[in-house]
PDB file of C-alpha atoms in Angstrom:
ATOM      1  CA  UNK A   1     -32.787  25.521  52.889  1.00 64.00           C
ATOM      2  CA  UNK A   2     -33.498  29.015  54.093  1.00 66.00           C
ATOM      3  CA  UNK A   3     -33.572  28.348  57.734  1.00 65.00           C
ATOM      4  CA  UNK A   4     -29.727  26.749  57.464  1.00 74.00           C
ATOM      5  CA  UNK A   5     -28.258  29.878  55.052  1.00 77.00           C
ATOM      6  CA  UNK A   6     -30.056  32.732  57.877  1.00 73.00           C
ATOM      7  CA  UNK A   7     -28.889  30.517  61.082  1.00 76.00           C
ATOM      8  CA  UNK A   8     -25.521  32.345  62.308  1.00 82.00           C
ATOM      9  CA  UNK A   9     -25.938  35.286  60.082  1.00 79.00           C
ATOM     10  CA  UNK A  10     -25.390  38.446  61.875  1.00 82.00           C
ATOM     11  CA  UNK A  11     -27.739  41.593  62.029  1.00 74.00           C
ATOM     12  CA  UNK A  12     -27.712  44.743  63.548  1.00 79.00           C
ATOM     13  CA  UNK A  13     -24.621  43.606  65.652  1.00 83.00           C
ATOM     14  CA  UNK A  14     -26.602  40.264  66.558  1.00 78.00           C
ATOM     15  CA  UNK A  15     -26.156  36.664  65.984  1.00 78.00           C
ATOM     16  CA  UNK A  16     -29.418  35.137  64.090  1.00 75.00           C
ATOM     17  CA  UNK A  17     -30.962  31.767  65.574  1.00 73.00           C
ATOM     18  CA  UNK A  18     -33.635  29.202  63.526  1.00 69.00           C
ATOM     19  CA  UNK A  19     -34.133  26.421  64.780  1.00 65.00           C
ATOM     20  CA  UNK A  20     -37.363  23.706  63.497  1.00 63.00           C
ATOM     21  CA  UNK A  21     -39.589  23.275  65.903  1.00 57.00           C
ATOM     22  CA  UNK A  22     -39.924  19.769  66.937  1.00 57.00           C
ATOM     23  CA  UNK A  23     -42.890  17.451  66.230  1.00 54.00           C
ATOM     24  CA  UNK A  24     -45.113  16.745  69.291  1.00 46.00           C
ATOM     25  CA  UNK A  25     -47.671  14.687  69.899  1.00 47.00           C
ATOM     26  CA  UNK A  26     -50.911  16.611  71.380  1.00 44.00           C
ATOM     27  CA  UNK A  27     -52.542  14.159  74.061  1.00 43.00           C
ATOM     28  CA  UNK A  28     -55.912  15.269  75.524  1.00 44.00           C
ATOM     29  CA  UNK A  29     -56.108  17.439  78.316  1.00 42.00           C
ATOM     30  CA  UNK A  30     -57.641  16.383  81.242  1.00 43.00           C
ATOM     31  CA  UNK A  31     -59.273  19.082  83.890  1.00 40.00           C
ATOM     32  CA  UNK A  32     -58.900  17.777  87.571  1.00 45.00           C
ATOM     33  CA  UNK A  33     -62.033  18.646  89.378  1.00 50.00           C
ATOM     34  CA  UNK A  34     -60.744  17.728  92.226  1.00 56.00           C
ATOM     35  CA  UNK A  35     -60.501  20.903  93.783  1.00 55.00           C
ATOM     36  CA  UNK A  36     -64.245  21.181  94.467  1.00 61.00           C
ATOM     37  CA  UNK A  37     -64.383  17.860  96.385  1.00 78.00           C
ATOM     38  CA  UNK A  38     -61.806  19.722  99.176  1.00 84.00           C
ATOM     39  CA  UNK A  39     -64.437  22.518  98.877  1.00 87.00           C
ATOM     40  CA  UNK A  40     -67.567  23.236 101.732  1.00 87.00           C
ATOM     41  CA  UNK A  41     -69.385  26.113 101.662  1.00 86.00           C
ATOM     42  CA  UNK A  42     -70.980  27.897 104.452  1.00 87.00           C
ATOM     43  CA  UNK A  43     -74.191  29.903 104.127  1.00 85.00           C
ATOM     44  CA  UNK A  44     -76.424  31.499 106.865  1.00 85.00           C
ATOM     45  CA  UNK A  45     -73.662  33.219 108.518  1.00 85.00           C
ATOM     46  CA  UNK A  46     -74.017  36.790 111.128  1.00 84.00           C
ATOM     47  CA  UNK A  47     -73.309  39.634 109.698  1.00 82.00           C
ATOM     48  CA  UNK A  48     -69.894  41.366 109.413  1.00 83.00           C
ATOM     49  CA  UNK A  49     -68.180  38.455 109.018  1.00 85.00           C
ATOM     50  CA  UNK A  50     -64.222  37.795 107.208  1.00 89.00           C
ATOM     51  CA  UNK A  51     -62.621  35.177 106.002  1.00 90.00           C
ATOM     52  CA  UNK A  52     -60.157  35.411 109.121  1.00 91.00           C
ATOM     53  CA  UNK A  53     -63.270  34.912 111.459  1.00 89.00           C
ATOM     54  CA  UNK A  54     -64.454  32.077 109.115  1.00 89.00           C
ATOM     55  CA  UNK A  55     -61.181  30.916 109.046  1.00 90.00           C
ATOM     56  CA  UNK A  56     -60.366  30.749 113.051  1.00 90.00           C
ATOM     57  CA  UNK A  57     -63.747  29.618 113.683  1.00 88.00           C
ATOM     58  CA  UNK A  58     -63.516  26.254 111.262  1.00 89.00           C
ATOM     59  CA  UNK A  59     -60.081  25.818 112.672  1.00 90.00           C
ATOM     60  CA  UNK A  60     -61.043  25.201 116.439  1.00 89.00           C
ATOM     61  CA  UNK A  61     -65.031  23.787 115.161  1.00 85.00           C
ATOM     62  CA  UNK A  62     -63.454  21.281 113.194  1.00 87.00           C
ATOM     63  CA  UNK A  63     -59.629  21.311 114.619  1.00 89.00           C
ATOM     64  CA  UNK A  64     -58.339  21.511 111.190  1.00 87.00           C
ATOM     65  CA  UNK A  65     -56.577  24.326 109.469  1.00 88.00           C
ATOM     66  CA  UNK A  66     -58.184  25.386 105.674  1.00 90.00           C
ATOM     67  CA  UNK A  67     -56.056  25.687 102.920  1.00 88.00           C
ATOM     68  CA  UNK A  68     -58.108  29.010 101.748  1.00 86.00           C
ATOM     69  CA  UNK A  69     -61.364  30.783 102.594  1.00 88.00           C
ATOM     70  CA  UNK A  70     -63.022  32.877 100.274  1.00 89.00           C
ATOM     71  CA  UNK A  71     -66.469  35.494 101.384  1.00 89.00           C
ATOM     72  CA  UNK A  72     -69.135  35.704  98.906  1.00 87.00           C
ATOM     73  CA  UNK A  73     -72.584  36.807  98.817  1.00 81.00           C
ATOM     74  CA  UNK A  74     -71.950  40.103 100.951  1.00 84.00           C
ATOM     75  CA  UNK A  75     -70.043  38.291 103.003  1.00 79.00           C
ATOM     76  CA  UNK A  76     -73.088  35.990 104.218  1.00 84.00           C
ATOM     77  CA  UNK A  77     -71.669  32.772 102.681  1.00 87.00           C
ATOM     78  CA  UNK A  78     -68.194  31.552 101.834  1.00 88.00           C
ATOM     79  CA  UNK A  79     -66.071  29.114 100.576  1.00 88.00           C
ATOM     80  CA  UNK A  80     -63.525  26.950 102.560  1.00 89.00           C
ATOM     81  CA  UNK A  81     -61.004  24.777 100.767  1.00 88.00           C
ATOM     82  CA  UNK A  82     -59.343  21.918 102.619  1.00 88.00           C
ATOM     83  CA  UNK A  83     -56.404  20.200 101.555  1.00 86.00           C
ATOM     84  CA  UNK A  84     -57.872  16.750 101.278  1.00 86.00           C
ATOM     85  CA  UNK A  85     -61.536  15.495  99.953  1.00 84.00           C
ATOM     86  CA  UNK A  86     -61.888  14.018 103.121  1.00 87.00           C
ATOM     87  CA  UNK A  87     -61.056  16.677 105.301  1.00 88.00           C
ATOM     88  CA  UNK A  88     -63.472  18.806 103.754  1.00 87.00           C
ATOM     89  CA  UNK A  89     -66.028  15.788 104.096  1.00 87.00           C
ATOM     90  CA  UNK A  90     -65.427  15.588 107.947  1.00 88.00           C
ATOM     91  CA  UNK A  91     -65.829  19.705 108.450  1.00 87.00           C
ATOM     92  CA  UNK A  92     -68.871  19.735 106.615  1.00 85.00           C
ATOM     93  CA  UNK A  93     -70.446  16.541 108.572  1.00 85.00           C
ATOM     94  CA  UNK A  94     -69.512  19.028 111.469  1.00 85.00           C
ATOM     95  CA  UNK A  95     -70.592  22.175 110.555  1.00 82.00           C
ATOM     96  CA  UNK A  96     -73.722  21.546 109.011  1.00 80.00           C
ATOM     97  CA  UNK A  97     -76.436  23.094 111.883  1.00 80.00           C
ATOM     98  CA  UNK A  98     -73.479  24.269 114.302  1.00 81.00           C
ATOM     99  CA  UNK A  99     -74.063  27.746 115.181  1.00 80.00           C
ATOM    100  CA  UNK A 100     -71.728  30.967 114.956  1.00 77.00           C
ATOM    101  CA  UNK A 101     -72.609  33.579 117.120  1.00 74.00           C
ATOM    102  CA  UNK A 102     -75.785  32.467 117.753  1.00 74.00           C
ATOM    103  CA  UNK A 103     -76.554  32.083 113.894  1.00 76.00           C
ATOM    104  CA  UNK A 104     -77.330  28.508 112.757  1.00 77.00           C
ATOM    105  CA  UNK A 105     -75.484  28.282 109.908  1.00 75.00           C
ATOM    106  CA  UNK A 106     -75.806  25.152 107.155  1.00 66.00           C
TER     107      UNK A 106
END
């Protein structure tokens, strides 16, 4: 067979390689979603806001520490990710109506 004669030949000062690739069987992939479940997301909020004020501000509302916050929507919403479903659960129980600098945010 052709692979077996070219394995070990040498070319331009190099050593050739084949190998067969081995059979595998393909299972289906499965997408964990559970990501979003560790995810709130805060709208309403004052102006000039940053994820490090978002951030700080969760941290002592809520006395837990996000995993990652992301601003969106000019900076007038965001994204906070928790580590745990039910973290994120608590926070938003919390949050939801609480006010940041005088803003009511939900």
């Amino acid at each position: 067979d052709l692979l077996r004669e070219l394995n070990g030949v040498e070319y331009e000062g190099r050593k050739l390689r084949f190998e067969l690739a081995k059979e595998q069987t393909v299972t289906k992939a499965v997408v964990d979603k559970s990501e979003y479940t560790r995810e709130v997301y805060l709208s309403n909020l004052p102006p000039n806001m940053n994820k490090d004020i978002v951030k700080s501000y969760v941290k002592e509302f809520c006395d837990m520490d996000p995993a990652w916050t992301k601003m969106v929507s000019k900076n007038s919403a965001a994204f906070v990710t928790f580590t745990t479903a039910e973290d994120a659960q608590a926070c938003a129980k919390k949050l939801n109506g609480a006010k940041l600098l005088s803003k009511k945010i939900s």
